Coordinates of C-alpha atoms and ligand atoms in Angstrom, one line a residue:
X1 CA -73.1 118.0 -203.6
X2 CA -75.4 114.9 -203.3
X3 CA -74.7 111.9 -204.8
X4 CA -76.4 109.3 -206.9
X5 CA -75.6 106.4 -206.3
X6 CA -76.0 102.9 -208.4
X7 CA -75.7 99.1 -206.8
X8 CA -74.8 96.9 -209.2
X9 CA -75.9 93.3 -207.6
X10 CA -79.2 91.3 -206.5
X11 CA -78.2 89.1 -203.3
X12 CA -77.9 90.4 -199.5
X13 CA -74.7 91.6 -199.9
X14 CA -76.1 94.6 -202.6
X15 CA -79.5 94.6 -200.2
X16 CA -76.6 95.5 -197.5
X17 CA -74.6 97.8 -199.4
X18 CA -77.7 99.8 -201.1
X19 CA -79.5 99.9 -197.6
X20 CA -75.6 101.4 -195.9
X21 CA -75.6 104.2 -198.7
X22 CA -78.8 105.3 -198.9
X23 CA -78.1 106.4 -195.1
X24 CA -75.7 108.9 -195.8
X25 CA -76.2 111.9 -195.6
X26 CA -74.8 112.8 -199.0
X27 CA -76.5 110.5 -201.0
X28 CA -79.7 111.3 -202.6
X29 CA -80.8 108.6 -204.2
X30 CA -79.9 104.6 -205.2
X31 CA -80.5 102.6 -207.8
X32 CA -79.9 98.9 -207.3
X33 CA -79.6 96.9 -210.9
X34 CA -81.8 94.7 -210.8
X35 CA -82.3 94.2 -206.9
X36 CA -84.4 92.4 -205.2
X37 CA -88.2 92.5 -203.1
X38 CA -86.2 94.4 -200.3
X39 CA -84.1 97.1 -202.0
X40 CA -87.4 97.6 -204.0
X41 CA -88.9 98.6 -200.6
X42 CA -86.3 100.8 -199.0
X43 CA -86.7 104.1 -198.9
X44 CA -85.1 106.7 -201.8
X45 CA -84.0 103.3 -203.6
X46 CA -85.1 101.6 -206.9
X47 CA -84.6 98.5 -208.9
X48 CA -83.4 98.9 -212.2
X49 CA -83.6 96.7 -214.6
X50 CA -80.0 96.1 -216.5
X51 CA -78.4 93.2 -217.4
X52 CA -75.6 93.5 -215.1
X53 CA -73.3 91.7 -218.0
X54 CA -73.7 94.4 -220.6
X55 CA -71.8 97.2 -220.0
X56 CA -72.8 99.5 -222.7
X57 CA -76.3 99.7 -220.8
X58 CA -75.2 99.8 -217.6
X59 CA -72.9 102.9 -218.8
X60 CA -75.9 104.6 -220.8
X61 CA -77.9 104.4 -217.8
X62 CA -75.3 105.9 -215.6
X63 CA -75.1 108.8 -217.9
X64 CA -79.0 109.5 -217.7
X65 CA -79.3 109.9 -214.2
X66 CA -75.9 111.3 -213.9
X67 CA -74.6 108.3 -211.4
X68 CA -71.8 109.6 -209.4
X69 CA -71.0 106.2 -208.2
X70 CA -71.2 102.4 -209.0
X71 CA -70.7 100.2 -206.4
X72 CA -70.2 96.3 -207.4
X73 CA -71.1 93.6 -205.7
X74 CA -70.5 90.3 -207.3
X75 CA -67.4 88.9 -209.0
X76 CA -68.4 87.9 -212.1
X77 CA -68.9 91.8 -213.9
X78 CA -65.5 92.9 -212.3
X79 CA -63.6 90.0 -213.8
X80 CA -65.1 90.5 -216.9
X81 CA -64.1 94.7 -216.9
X82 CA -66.9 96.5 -215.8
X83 CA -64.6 98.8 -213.8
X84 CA -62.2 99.7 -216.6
X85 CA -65.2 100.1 -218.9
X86 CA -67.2 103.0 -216.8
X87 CA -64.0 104.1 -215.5
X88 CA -62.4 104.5 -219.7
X89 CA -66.5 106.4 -220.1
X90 CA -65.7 108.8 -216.9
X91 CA -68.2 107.5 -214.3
X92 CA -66.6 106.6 -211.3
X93 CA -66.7 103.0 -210.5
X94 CA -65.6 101.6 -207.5
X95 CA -64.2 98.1 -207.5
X96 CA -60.8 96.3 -209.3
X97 CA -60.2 96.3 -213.0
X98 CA -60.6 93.1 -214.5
X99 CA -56.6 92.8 -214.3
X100 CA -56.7 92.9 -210.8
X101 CA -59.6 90.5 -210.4
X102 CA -57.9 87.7 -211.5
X103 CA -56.7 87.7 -207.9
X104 CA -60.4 85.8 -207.4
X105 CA -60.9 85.0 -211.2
X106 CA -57.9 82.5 -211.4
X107 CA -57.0 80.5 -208.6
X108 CA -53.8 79.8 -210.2
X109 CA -52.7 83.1 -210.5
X110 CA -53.6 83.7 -207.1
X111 CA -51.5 81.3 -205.9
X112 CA -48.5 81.9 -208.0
X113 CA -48.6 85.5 -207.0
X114 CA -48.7 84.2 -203.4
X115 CA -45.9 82.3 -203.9
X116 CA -43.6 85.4 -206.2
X117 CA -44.2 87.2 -202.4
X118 CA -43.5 84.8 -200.0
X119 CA -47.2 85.5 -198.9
X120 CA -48.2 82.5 -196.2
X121 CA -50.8 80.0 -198.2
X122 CA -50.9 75.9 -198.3
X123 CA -48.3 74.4 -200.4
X124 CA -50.0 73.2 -204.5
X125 CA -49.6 72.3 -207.5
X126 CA -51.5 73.1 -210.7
X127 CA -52.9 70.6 -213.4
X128 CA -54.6 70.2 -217.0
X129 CA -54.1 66.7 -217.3
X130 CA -55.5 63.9 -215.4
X131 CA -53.1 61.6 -215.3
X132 CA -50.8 64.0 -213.7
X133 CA -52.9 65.4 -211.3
X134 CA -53.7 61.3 -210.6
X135 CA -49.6 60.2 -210.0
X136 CA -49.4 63.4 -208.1
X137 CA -52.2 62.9 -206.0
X138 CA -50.8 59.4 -205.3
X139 CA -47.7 60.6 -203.6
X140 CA -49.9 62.9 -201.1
X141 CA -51.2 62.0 -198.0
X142 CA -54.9 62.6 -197.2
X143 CA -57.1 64.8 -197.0
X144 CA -56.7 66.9 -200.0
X145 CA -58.3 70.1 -201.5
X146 CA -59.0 70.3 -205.1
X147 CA -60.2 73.9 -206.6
X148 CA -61.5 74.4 -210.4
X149 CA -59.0 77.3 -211.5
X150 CA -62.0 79.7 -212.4
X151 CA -65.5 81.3 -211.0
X152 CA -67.4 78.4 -209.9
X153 CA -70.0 80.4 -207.5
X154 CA -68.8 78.9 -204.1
X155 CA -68.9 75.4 -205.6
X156 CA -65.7 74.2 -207.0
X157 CA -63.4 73.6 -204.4
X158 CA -63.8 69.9 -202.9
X159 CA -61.9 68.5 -199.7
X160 CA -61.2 64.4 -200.5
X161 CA -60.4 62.5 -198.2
X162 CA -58.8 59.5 -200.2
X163 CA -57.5 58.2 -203.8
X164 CA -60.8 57.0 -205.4
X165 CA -62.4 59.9 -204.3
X166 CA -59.4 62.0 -205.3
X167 CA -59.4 60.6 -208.8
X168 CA -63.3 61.2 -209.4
X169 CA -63.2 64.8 -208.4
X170 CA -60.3 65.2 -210.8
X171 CA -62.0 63.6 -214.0
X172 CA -65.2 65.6 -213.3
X173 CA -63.3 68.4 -213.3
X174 CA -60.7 67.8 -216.1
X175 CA -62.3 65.6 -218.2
X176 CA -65.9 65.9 -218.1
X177 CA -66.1 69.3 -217.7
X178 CA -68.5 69.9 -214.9
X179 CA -67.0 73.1 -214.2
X180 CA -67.1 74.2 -217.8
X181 CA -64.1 76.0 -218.5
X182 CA -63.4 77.2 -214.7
X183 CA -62.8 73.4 -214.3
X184 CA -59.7 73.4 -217.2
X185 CA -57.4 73.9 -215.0
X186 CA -57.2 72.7 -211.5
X187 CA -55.2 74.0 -208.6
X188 CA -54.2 70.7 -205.5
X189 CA -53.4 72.1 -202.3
X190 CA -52.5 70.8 -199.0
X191 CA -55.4 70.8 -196.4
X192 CA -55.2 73.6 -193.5
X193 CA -55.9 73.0 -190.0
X194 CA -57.5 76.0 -188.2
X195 CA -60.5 78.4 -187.7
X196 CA -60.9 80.7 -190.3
X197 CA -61.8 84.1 -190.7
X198 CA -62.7 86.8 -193.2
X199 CA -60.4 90.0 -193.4
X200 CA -62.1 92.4 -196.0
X201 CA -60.2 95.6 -196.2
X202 CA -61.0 98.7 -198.7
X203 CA -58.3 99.4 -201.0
X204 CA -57.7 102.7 -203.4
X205 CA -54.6 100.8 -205.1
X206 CA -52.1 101.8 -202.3
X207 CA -53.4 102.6 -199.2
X208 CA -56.4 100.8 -197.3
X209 CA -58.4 100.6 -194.7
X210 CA -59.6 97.5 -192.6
X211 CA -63.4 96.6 -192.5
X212 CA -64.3 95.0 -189.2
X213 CA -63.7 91.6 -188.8
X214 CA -65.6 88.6 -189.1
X215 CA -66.6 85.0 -189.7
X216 CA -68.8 83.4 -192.0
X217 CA -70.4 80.1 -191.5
X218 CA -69.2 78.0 -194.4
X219 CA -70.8 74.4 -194.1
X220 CA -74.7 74.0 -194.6
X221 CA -75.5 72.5 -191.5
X222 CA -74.7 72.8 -188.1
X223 CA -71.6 72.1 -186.2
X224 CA -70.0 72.6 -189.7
X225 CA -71.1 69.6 -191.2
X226 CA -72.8 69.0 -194.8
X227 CA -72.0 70.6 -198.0
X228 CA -70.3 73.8 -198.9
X229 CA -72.0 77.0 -199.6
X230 CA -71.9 80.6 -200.0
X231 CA -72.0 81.2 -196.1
X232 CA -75.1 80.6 -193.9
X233 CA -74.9 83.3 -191.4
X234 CA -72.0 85.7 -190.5
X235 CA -70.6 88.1 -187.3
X236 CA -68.8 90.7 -186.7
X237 CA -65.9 91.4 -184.7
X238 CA -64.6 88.1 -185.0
X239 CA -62.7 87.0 -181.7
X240 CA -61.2 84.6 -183.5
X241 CA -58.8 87.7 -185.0
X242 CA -57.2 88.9 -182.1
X243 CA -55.5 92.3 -182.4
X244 CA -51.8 90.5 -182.6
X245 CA -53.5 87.9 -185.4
X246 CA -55.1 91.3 -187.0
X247 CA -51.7 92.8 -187.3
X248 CA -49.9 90.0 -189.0
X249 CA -52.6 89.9 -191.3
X250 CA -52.0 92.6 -192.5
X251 CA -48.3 92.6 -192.2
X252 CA -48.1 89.4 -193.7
X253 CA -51.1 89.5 -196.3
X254 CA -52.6 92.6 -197.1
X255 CA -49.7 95.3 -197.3
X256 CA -47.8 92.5 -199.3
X257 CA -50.6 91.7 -201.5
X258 CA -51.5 95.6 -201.9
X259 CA -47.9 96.3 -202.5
X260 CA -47.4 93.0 -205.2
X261 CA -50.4 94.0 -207.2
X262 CA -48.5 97.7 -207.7
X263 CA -45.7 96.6 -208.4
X264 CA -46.9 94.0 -211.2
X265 CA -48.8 97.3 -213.0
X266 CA -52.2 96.4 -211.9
X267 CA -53.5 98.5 -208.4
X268 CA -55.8 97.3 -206.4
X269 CA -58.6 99.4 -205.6
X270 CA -62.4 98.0 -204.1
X271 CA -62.9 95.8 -201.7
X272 CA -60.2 93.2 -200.9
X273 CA -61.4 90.0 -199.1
X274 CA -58.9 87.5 -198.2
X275 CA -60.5 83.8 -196.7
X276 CA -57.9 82.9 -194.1
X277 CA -56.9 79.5 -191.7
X278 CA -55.8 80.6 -188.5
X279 CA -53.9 78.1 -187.4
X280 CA -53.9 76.9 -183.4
X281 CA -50.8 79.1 -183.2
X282 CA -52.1 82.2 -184.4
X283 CA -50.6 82.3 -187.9
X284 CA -52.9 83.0 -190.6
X285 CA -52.8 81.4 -193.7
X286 CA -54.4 82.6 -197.3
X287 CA -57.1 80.3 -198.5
X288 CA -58.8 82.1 -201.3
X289 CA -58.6 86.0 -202.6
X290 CA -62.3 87.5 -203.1
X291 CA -62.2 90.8 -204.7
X292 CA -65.6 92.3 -203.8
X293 CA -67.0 92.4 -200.0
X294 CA -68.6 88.8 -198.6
X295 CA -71.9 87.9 -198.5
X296 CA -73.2 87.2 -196.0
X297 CA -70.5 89.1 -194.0
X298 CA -71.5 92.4 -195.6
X299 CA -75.0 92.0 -193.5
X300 CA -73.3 92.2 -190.3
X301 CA -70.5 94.3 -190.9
X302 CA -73.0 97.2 -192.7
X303 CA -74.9 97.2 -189.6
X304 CA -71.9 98.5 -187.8
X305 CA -70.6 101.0 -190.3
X306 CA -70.6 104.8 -189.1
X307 CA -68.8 106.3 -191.5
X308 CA -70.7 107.4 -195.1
X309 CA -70.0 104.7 -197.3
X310 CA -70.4 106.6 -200.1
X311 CA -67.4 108.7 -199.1
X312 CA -65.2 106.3 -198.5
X313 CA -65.7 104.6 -201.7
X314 CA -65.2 108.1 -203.8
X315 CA -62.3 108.7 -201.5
X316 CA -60.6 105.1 -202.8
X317 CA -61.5 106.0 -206.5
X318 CA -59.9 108.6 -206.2
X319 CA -56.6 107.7 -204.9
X320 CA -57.3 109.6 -201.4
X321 CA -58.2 106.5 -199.1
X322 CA -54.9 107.2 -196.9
X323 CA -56.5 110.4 -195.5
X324 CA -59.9 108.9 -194.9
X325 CA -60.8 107.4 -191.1
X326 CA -63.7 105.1 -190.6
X327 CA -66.2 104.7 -187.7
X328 CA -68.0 101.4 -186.2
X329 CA -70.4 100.6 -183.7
X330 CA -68.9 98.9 -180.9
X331 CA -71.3 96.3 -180.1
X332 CA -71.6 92.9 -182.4
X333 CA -73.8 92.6 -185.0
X334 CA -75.3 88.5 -186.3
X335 CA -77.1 88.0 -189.6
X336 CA -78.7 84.5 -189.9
X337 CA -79.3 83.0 -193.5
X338 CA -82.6 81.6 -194.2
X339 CA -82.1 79.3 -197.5
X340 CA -84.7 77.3 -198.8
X341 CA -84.3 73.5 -198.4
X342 CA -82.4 71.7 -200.3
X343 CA -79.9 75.0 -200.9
X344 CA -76.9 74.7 -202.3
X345 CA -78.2 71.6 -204.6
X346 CA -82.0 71.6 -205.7
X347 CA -84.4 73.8 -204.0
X348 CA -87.7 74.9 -205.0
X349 CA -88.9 78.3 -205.1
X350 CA -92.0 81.0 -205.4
X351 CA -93.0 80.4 -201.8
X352 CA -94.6 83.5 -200.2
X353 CA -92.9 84.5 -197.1
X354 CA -94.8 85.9 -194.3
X355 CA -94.2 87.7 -190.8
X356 CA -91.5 90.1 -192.8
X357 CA -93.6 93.1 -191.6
X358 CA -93.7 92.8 -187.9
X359 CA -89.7 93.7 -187.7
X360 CA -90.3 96.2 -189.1
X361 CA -90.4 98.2 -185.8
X362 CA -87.7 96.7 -184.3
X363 CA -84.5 98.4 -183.1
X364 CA -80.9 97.4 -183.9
X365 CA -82.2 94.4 -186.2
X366 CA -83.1 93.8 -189.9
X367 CA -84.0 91.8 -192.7
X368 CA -82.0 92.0 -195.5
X369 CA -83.0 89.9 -198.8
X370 CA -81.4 87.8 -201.5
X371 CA -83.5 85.4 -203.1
X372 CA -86.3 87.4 -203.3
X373 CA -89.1 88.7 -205.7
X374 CA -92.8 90.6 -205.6
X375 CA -95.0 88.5 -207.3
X376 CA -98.6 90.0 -207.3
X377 CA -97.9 92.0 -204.5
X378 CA -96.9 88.8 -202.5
X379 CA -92.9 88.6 -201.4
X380 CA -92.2 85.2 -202.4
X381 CA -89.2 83.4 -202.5
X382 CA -86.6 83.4 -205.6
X383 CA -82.8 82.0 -205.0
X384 CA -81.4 79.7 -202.6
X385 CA -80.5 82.0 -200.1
X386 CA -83.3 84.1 -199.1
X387 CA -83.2 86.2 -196.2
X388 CA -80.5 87.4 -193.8
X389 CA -81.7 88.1 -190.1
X390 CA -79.3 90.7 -188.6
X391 CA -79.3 91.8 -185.1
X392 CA -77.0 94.7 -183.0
X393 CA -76.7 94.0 -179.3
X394 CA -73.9 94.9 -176.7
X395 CA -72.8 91.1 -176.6
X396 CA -72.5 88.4 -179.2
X397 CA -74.8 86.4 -177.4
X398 CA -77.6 88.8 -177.2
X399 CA -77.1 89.9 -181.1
X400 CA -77.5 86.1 -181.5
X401 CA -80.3 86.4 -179.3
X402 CA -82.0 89.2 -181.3
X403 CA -81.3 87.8 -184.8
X404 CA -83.0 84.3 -183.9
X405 CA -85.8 85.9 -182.0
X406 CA -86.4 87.8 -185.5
X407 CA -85.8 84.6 -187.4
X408 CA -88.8 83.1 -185.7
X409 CA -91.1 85.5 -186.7
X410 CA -90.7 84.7 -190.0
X411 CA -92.3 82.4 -192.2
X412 CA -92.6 80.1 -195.1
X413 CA -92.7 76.3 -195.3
X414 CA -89.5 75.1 -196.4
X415 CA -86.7 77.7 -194.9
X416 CA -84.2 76.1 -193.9
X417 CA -81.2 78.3 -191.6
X418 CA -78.4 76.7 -189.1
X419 CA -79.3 76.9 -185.5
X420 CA -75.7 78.0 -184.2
X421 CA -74.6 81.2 -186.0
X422 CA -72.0 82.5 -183.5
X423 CA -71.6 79.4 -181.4
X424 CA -67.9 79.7 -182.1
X425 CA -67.3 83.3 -181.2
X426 CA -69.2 82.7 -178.3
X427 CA -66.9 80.1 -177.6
X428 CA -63.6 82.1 -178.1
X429 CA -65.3 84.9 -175.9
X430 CA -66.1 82.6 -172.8
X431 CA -62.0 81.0 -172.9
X432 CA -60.3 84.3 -173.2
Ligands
AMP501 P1 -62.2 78.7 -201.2 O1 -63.3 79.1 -202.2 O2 -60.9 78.5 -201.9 O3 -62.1 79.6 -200.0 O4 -62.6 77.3 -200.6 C1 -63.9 77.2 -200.0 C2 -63.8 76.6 -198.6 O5 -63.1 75.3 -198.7 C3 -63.1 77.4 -197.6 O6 -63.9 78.4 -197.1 C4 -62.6 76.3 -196.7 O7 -63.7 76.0 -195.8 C5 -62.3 75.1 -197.5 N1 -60.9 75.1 -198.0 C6 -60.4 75.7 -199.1 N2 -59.1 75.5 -199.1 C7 -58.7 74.8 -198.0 C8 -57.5 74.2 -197.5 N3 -56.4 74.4 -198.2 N4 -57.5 73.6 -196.3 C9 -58.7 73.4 -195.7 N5 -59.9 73.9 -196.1 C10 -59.9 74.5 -197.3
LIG502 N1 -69.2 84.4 -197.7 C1 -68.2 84.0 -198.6 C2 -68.1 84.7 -199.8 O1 -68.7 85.8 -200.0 O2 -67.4 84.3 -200.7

């Protein structure tokens, strides 16, 4: 039996996922709700047009084209129950209940559930008042991370480096509300030395299976400098996550985390993303819970998938991931993020991009969009983060290579991308 398939999503990530499906061979078609100006170009796909928040439609739709299976990519329908919603209507939904996904909607669960399993993370405390948080934050020494409690799209956790600065994060966040109500409740925790690294693994709410490794590229600008953001370019394998680091990972994170989550009556199943600090001696430390893939880590790491994604998704639905085995190209893969400027404050968009069309030809590397939109038959730009520039090569120098020789021959006047994707890997590479 072929399968249809629907993407729930519009970034890179979904461009990713929907592009990764489509290739099976038992999928026939996919539907990406709503998409964007590349997954409304690839072939046997389509952009739908559903308000990803109401479930009713998304349900009704799945029902007319008899959807065998919805993939989700962002957090914000899983928290709210999209899962249990198809799954309670019989279409087969792949991704946590909304029970589960507090592990990424509350910080301050996930913490105290790290904390109930003795699962490695910094030390915190949680806070609703200001003054509080304020005598507390007095008696810490410097620097400090402060995290709004809820969803805050990449943008509510901020590293202070000192009292006043301490004390002005906290009254944004606690008393003038600039996190809304993600901001009511703030999580302090102690600041991590280390490298970190992504560890994504599929989950069927027992068993799992690890995705390939990799790291993300935080910071704005080079050299890991400038403001936060929803990452700026990503590769995969990450050298950083050595095989003896992979295996306490998920000693120490995953089969704990897996196993917690069971026990408390709420199974994991979709994909389970956990942001670690690997400390200089190798241990890894939890820094946030995602519970949906990365973006832009999905780029890379679904330019490397084998194994019919599809599959492997009905497989974990259905209870029967501990049977499945999965496939990856051995070479790295790079995907480099071209924002427009000013991304992740105030950017301007509707800028037609151009050069898009001559990679099309090229072997081992592609464009994937997020920001995007067709706007009288022009693509033009429409988020912050625009493109991803992905390349395959036998080294992660040449995949960095490929991916910024790609880069270049695209176009619009105010992308902005880092110039050292990779640089780190590269680093660990050369030393080992
Ligand atoms: P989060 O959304 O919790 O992963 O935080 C976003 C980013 O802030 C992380 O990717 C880290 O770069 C940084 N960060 C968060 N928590 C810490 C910590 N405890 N120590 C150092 N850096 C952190
Ligand atoms: N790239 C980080 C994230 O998806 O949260």
């Amino acid at each position: 039996m072929k399968n249809t398939v629907l993407v729930i999503g519009s970034g890179g990530r979904e461009h990713a996922l929907a592009w990764r499906l489509a290739q099976s061979e038992t999928v026939k078609y996919t539907y990406v709700a709503p998409g964007n100006a590349g997954t409304a170009t690839e072939a046997n796909m389509e952009n739908v047009n559903l308000d990803i928040a109401d479930f009713i439609q998304i349900e009704n739709f799945c029902r007319q084209q008899n959807v065998d299976l919805v993939v989700v990519g962002p957090e914000q329908p899983l928290v709210a129950g999209i899962v249990d919603h198809l799954t309670e209507a019989g279409i087969a939904c792949f991704g946590p209940s909304a029970a589960a996904a507090q592990l990424e909607g509350s910080k301050a669960f996930a913490k105290a559930f790290l904390k109930r399993y003795a699962i490695p993370t910094a030390a915190y405390e949680v806070f609703t008042e200001v003054e509080a948080a304020c005598t507390y934050l007095q008696q810490q020494s410097f620097p400090q991370v402060i995290k709004a409690d809820g969803l805050a799209a990449g943008k509510g956790v901020v590293i202070v480096q000192d009292i006043p600065q301490a004390e002005a994060v906290v009254k944004d966040m606690l008393a003038d509300n600039k996190f809304g109500d993600a901001g009511s409740r703030i999580v302090i925790e102690e600041f991590l030395q280390g490298e970190e690294a992504s560890f994504i693994c599929m989950a069927d709410g027992k068993d799992f299976i690890s995705m390939a490794t990799s790291q993300d590229h935080k910071a704005r600008d080079d050299g890991d400098q400038g403001p936060n953001t929803g990452g700026m370019g990503a590769y995969s394998p990450a050298p950083v996550v050595t095989d003896t680091i992979h295996q306490r990972v998920v000693d120490e994170v995953i089969k704990p985390t897996l196993e917690g989550m069971q026990t408390e009556g709420m199974p994991f199943t979709g994909f389970l993303y956990a942001g670690l600090m690997i400390a200089a001696d190798g241990t890894p430390k939890v820094l946030e819970f995602n519970v949906r893939f990365g973006d832009p880590e999905t780029q890379p790491i679904m330019m490397r998938l084998k194994s019919p994604l599809d599959q492997l998704c009905l497989a974990a639905v259905k209870q029967e991931l501990g049977t499945e085995a999965i496939e990856w190209d051995q070479r790295f893969a790079l995907g480099v993020v071209m924002a427009e400027q000013g991304y992740p404050e105030a950017y301007q968009s509707g800028h037609a991009i151009t050069g898009l069309e001559s990679l099309e030809q090229w072997q081992d590397c592609k464009v994937f969009h997020a920001g995007t939109k067709v706007n009288d038959g022009k693509t033009v730009t429409a988020g912050g983060r625009v493109l991803c520039v992905c390349a395959v090569d036998e080294s992660l120098q040449q995949a960095q290579q490929k991916a910024y020789a790609g880069l270049a021959k695209i176009q619009w006047g105010s992308a902005y991308f880092r110039q050292d994707i990779g640089a780190k890997g590269i680093r660990h590479l050369s030393e080992s």
